[in-house]
Coordinates of C-alpha atoms in Angstrom, one line a residue:
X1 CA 139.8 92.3 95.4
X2 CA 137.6 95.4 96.0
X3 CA 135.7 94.7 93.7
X4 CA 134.9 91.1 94.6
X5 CA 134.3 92.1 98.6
X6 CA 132.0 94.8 96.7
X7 CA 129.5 92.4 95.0
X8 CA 129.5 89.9 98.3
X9 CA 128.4 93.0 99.9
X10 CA 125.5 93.9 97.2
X11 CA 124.4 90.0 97.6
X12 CA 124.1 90.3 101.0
X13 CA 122.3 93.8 101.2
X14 CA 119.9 92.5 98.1
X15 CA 119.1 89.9 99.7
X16 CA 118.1 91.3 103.2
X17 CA 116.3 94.3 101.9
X18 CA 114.0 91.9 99.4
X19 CA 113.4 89.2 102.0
X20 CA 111.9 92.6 103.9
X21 CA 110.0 93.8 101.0
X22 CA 108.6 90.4 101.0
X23 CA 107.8 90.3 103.9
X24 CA 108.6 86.5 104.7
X25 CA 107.1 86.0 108.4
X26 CA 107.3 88.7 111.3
X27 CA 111.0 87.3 112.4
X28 CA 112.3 89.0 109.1
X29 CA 111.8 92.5 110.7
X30 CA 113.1 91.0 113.7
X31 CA 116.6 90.3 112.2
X32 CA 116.7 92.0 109.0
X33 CA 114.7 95.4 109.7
X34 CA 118.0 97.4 110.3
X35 CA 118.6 97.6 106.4
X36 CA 115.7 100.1 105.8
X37 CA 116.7 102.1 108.2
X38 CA 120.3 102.5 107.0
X39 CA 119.2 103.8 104.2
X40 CA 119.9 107.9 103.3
X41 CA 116.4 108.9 102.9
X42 CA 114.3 106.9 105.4
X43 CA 117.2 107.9 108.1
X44 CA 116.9 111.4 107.1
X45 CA 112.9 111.8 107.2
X46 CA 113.1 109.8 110.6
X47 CA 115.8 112.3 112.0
X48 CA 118.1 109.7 112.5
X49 CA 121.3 111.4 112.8
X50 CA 123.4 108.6 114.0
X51 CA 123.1 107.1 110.3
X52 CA 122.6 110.1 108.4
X53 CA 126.5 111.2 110.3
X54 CA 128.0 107.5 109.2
X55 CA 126.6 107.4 106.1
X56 CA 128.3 111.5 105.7
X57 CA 131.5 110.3 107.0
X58 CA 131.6 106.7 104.9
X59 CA 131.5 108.8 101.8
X60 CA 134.1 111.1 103.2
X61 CA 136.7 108.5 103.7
X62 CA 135.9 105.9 101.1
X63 CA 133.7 107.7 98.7
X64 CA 130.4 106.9 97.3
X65 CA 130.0 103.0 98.9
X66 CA 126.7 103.9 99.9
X67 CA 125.7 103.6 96.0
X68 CA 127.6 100.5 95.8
X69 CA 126.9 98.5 98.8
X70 CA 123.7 99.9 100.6
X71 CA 121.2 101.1 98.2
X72 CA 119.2 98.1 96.5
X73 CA 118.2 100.6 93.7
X74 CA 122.1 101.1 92.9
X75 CA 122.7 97.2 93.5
X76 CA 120.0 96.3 91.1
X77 CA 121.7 98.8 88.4
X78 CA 124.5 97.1 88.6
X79 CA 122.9 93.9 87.5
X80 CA 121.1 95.1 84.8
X81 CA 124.6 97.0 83.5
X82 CA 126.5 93.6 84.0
X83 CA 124.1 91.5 82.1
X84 CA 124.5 94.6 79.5
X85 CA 128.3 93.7 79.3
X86 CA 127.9 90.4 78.5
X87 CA 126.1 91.8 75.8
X88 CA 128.5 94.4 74.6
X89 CA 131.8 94.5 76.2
X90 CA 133.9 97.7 76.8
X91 CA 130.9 99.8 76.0
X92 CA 131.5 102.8 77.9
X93 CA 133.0 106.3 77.6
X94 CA 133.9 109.2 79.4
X95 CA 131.1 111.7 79.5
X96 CA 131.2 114.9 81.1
X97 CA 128.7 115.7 84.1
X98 CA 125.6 116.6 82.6
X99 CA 124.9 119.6 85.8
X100 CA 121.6 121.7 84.6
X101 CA 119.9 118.0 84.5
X102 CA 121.5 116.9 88.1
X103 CA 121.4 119.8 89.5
X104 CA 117.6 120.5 88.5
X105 CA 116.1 117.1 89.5
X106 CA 118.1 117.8 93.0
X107 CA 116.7 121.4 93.3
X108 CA 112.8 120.1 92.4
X109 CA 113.4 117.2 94.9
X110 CA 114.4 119.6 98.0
X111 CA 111.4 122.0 96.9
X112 CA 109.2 119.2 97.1
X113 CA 110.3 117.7 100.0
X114 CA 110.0 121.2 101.5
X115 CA 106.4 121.8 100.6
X116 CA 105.7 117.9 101.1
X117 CA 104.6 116.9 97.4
X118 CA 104.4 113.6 97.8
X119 CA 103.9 112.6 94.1
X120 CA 107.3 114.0 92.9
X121 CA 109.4 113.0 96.3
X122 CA 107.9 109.3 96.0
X123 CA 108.8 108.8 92.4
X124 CA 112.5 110.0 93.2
X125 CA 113.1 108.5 96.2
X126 CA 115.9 105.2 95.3
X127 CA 114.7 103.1 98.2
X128 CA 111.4 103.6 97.8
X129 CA 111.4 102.9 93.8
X130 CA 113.0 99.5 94.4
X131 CA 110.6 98.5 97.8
X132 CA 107.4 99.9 95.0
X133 CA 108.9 97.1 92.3
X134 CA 109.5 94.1 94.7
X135 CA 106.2 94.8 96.6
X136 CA 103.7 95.0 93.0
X137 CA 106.0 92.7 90.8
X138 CA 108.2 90.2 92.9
X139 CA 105.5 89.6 96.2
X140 CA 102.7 88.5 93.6
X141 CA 105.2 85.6 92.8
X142 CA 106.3 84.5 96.0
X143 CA 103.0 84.3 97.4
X144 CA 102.5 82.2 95.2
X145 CA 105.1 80.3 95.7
X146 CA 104.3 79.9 99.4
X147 CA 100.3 78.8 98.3
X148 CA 101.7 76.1 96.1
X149 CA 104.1 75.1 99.5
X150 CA 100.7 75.4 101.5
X151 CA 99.0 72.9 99.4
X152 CA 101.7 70.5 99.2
X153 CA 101.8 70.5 102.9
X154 CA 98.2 69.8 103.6
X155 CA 98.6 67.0 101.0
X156 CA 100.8 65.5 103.3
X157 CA 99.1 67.0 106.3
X158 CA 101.7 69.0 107.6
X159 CA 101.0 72.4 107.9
X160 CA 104.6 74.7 107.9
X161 CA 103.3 77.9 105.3
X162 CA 99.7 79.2 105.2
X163 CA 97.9 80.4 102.4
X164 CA 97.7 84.3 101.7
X165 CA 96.0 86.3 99.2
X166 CA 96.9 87.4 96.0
X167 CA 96.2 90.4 94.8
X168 CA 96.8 93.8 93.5
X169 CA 96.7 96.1 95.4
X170 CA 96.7 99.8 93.5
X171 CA 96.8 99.2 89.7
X172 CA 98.2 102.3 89.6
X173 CA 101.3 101.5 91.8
X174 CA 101.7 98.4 89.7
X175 CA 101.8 100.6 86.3
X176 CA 104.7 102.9 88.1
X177 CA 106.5 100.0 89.0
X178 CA 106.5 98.3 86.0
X179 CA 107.5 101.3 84.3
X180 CA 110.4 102.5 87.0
X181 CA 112.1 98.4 86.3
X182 CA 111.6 99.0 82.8
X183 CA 113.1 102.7 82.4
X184 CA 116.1 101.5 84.8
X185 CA 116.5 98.3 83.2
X186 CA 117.3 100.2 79.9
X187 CA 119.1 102.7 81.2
X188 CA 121.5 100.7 83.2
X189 CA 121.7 98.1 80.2
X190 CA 122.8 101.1 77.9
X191 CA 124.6 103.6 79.8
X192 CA 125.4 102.0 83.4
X193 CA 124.5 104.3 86.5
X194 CA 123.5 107.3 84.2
X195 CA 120.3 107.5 86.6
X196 CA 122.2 107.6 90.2
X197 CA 124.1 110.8 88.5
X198 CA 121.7 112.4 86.8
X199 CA 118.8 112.4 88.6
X200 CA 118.8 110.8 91.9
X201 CA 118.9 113.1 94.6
X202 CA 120.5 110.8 97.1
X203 CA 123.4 110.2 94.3
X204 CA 123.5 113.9 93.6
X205 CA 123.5 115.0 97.6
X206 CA 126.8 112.4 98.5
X207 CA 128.1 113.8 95.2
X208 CA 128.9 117.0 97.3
X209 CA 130.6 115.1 99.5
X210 CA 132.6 112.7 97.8
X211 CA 134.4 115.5 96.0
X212 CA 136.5 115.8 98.8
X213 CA 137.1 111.7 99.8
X214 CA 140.5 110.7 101.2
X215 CA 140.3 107.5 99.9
X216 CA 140.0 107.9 95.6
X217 CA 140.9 105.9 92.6
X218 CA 144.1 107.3 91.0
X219 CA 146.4 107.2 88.1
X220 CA 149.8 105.8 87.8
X221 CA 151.2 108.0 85.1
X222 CA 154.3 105.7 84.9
X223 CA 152.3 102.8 84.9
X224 CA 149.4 104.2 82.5
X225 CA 149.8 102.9 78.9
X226 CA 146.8 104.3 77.7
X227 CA 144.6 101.6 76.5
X228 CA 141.6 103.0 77.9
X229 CA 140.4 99.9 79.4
X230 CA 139.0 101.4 82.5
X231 CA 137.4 104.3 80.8
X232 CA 135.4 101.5 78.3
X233 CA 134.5 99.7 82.0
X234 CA 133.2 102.7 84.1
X235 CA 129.9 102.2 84.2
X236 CA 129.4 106.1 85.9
X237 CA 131.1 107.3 82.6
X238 CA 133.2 108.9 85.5
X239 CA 137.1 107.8 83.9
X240 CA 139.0 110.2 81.4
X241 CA 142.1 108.2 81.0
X242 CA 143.3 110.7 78.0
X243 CA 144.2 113.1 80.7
X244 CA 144.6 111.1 83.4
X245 CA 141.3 112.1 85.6
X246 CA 138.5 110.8 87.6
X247 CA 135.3 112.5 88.6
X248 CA 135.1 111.6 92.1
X249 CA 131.7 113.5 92.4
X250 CA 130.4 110.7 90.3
X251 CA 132.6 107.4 90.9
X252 CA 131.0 104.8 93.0
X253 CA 134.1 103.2 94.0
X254 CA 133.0 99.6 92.1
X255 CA 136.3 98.4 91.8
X256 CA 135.5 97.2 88.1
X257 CA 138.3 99.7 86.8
X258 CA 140.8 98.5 88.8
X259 CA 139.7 94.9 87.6
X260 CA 140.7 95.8 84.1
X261 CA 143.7 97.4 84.2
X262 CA 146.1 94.9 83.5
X263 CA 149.0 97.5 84.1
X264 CA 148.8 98.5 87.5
X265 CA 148.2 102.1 86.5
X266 CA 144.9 102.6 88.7
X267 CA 144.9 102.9 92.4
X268 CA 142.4 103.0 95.3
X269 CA 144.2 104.9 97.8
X270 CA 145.1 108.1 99.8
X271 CA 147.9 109.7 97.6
X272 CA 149.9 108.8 94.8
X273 CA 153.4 108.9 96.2
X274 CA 152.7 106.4 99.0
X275 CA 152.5 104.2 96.2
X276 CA 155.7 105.0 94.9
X277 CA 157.2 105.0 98.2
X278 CA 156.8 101.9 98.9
X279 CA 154.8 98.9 97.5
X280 CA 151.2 98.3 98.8
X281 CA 149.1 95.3 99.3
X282 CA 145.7 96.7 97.6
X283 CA 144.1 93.2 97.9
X284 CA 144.8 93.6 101.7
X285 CA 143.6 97.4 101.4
X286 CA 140.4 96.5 99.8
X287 CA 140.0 93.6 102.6
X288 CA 139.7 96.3 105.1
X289 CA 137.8 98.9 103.5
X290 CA 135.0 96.2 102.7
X291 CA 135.2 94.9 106.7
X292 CA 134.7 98.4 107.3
X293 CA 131.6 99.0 105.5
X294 CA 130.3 95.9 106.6
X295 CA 130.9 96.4 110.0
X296 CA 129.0 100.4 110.0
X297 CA 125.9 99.0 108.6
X298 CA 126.2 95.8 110.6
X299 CA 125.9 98.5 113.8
X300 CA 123.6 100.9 112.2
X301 CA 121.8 98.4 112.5
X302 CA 93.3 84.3 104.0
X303 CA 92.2 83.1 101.3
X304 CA 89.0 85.0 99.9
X305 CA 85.7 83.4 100.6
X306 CA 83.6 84.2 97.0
X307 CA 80.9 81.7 98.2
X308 CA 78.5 81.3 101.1
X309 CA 77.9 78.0 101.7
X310 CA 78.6 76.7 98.2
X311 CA 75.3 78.6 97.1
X312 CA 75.6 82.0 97.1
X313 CA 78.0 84.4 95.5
X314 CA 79.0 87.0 97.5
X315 CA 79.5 90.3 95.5
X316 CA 82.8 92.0 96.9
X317 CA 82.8 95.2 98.7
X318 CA 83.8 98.8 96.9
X319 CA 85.8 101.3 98.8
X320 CA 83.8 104.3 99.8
X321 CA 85.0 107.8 98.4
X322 CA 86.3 109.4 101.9
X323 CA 86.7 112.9 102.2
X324 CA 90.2 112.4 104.4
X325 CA 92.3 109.3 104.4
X326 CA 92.8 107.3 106.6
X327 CA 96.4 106.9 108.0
X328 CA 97.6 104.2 110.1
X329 CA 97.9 105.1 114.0
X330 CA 100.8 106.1 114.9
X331 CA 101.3 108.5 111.2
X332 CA 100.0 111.5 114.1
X333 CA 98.2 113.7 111.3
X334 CA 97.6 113.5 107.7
X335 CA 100.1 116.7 107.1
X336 CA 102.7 114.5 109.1
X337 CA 102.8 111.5 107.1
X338 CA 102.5 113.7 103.9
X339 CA 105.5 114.8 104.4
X340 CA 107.2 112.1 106.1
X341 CA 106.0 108.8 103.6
X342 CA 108.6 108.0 100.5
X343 CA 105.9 105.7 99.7
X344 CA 108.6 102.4 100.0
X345 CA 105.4 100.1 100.4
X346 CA 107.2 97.9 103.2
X347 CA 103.9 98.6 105.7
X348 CA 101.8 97.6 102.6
X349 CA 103.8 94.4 102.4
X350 CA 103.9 94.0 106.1
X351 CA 100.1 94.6 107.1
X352 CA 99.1 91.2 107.9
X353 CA 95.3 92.2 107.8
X354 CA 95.6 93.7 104.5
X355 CA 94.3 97.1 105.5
X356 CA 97.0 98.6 103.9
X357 CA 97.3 99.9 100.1
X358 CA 98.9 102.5 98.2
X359 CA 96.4 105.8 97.2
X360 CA 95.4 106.2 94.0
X361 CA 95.0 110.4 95.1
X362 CA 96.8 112.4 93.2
X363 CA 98.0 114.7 96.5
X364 CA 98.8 111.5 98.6
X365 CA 100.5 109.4 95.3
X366 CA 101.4 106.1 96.1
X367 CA 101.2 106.4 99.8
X368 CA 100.0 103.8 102.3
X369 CA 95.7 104.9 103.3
X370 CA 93.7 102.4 105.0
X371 CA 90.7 100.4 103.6
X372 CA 88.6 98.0 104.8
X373 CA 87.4 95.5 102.2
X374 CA 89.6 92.8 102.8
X375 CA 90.4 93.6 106.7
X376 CA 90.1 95.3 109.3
X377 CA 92.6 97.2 111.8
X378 CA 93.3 95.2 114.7
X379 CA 94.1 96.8 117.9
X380 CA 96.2 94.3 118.8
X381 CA 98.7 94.8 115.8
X382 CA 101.4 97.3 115.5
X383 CA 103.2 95.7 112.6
X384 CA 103.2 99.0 110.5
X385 CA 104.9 101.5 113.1
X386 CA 107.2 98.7 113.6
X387 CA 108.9 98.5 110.2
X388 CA 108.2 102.1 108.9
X389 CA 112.1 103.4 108.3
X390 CA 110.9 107.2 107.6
X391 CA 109.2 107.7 111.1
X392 CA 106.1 108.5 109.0
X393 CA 104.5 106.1 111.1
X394 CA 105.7 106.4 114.7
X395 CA 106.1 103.5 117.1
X396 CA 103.8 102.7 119.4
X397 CA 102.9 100.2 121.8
X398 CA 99.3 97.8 121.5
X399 CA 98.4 100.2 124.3
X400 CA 99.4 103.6 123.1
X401 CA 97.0 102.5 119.8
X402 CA 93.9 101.5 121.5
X403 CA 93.9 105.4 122.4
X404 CA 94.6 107.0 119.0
X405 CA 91.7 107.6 117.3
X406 CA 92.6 107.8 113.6
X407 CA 89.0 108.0 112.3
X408 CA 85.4 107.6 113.0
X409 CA 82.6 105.8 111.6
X410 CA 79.5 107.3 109.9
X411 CA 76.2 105.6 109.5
X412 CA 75.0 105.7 105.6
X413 CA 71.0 104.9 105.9
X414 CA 70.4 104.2 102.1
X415 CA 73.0 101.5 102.7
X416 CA 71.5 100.0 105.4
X417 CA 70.0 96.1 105.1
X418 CA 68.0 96.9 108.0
X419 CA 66.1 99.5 106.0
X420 CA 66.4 98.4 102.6
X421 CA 66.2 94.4 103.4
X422 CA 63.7 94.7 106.2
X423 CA 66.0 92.2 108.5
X424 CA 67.5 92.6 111.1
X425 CA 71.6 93.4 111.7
X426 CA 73.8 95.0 114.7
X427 CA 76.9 93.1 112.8
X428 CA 78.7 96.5 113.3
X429 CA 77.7 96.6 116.8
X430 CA 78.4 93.4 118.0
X431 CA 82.1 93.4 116.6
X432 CA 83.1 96.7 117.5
X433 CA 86.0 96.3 119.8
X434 CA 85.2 100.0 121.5
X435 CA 81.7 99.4 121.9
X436 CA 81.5 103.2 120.0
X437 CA 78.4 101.7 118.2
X438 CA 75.2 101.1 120.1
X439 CA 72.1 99.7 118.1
X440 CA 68.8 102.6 118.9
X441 CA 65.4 102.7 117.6
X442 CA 64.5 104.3 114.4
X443 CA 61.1 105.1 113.1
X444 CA 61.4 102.6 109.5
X445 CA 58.8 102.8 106.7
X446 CA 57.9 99.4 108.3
X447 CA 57.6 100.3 111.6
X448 CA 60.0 100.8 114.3
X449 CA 63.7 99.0 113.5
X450 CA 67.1 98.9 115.2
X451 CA 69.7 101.2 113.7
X452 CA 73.6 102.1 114.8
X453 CA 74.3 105.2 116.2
X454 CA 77.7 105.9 116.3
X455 CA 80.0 107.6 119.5
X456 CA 82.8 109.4 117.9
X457 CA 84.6 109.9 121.3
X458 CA 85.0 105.9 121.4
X459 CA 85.7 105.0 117.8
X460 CA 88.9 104.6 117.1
X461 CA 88.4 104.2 113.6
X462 CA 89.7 100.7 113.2
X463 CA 86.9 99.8 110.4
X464 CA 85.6 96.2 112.0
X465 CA 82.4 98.0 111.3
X466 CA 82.4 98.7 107.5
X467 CA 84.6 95.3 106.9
X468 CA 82.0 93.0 109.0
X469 CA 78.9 95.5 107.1
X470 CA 76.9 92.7 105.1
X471 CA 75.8 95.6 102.9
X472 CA 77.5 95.0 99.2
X473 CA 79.0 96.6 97.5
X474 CA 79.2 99.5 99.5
X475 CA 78.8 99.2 103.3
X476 CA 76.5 100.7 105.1
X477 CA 78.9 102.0 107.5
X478 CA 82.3 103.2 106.9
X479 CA 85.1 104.9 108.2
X480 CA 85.9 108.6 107.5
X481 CA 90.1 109.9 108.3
X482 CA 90.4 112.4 111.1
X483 CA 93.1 115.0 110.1
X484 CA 94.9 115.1 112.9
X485 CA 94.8 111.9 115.2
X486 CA 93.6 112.3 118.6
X487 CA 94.6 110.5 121.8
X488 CA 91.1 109.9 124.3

């Protein structure tokens, strides 16, 4: 029973945090957005220690759940290890804690986390790692799912799903997500949840506490005919039957051992002798404990234009080289969202002006930096403060963000159509929503011409400028990251 109310619980969870990775419609984060922020890492970043205390004293009582039931990393494991055992059955074996590898991916994670090197922290974080493989691998194919819906719609002149763009948005991302699915994919197919104990750090910090659980998986000597059954079916490798033990620092509480013992010598409980003392119901047992982790996370709770006209090609734009980043409003400073980001790709997924993408920069790896070739920043949208579940990008209101000025434009004159074309322009003046840019007079090798000049203390750094620039590929105007946002 415990371990079927264990795998309703994974489809649920699954399912929520992909439809949130997907990013199906704004109502998703509505409903749904309570699942990223129930999760160990984001909570902790975000200083949320409401969850961070239930998710301590979950694993206290019950033991590690949170690898079972909550993390979609852990959930997705456990599909890969179950398609292994239909494979290969009884494939497993004891195998002691392997502590100088555990213990030293923990100790490089804190050190990072401490001195915010976000290459290292994003590649361990769980959550992140799974949000990184549904938003490069999985997002590509619903999209297009949803254009082919689009278009057989407007066949039938209905118009329910809207066509979105497809495509990628950091190769590089794309190669570390490809590779994290495959490594974990093999690793869960051969050896189970060898990576949540050995080298992820949220597995490896609840170990510390679920060393001490009340509620643990124990042996019926009496009962125990030592058939090893539950050892070959432990996919955390946790299960010595020889001698009787179970290493609670690494047991997941799955259920699957109790599944196959055919004996009753394995039970989920407090102690041993309440067994003996008198019979219990462990289907009813197992009812509760699932109710009960289902109730504390329950609470914790365009298409591209490539023509003009039909005549013209239009050569897409190139994003400038920037000398800071530009973080979304509301990350408060680069050095903030440094150290705050796990890089889960969920405001990527959600921008809904694809602004948005992961950095290719070695010191910022994988995190979110605006750019402007597909979009620009609207001040009207708040959609990224709204779903980030690290508090790397802080909430704010459509007010609070017309007054955070996460950037400023700077005029590049070789660039300019005005100059180089001899026409005239003031696109970037005419759209920008501050009226920072004013068009002044500037002494051209043709004569006088109208040029922008740019007022830093109005731009807010929203690029409608350098997306609306005709100037291909590079615009003639662009948008440089301010290292510590400032509020006029």
């Amino acid at each position: 029973m415990l371990r079927k109310i264990r795998i309703c619980l994974q489809i649920i969870m699954m399912a929520l945090v992909t439809l949130l990775m997907l990013s199906m419609g704004f109502r998703v984060h509505l409903w749904a957005g309570w699942v990223a922020k129930i999760q160990f890492l984001p909570a902790f970043l975000a200083f949320n220690t409401v969850v961070v205390s239930l998710i301590g004293f979950a694993t206290l009582f019950f033991g590690r759940i949170y690898c079972s039931v909550v993390c979609p990393l852990g959930i997705m494991q456990d599909f890969f290890s179950w398609l292994g055992g239909k494979a290969k059955k009884n494939r497993f074996s004891y195998a002691k804690e392997n502590r100088v590898l555990r213990y030293g991916f923990f100790a490089i994670f804190v050190i990072a986390m401490i001195f915010g090197f976000a290459p290292l922290t994003t590649l361990l974080a769980p959550y992140s790692a799974y949000g990184r493989i549904v938003n490069s691998l999985f997002k590509p194919l619903y999209d297009l799912l949803n254009n082919w819906l689009a278009s057989m719609d407007a066949a039938h002149d209905r118009y329910n799903f809207t066509e979105v763009q497809i495509w990628t948005r950091s190769v590089t991302t794309f190669v570390v997500a490809v590779l994290t699915l495959l490594i974990l994919a093999f690793l869960a197919w051969r050896k189970g949840r060898v990576y949540c104990n050995s080298i992820c750090p949220v597995g490896t910090f609840l170990s510390f506490i679920s060393r001490f659980s009340l509620l643990r998986v124990r042996f019926d000597k009496d009962n125990c005919k030592n058939c090893g059954m539950c050892e070959k079916n432990c996919k955390a490798q946790a299960i010595d039957f020889k001698n009787g033990k179970v290493d609670y620092s690494r047991c997941v509480v799955c259920g699957d051992c109790l599944d196959k013992c055919k004996f009753d010598a394995l039970k989920y409980g407090r102690d041993l002798s309440a067994f003996k003392s008198k019979p219990v119901d462990t289907e009813r047992r197992a009812f509760f404990v699932g109710a009960a982790v289902a109730g504390t996370t329950a609470a914790m709770a365009q298409t591209q234009m490539k023509v003009d006209g039909g005549l013209a090609v239009i050569e897409d734009k190139k994003a400038p080289k920037r000398q800071t980043p530009v973080t979304p409003p509301g990350s408060v400073s680069a050095r903030h969202f440094q150290k705050h980001c796990t890089a889960c790709q969920l405001c990527v997924s959600g921008c809904p002006n694809n602004v948005l993408r992961p950095s290719t920069d070695f010191q910022h790896f994988m995190q979110p930096v605006m750019s402007f070739e597909r979009g620009y920043c609207r001040p009207e949208c708040t959609r990224c403060s709204e779903v980030c579940p690290t508090g790397a990008i802080k909430t704010i209101t459509r007010e609070e963000k017309t007054a955070i000025h996460a950037g400023h434009a700077v005029w590049v004159k070789e660039n300019c159509v005005v100059l180089t074309d001899g026409v005239s322009c003031g696109n970037c003046a005419r759209h920008c929503p501050t009226g920072a840019i004013q068009m002044v007079d500037y002494a051209g090798p043709n004569g006088t011409v109208q040029v922008p000049a740019v007022d830093e203390n109005k731009c807010i750094g929203c690029g409608a400028c350098e997306h609306l620039c005709p100037a291909r590929p590079f615009s003639a105007i662009y948008v440089e990251g301010n290292e510590m946002h400032q509020i006029k």
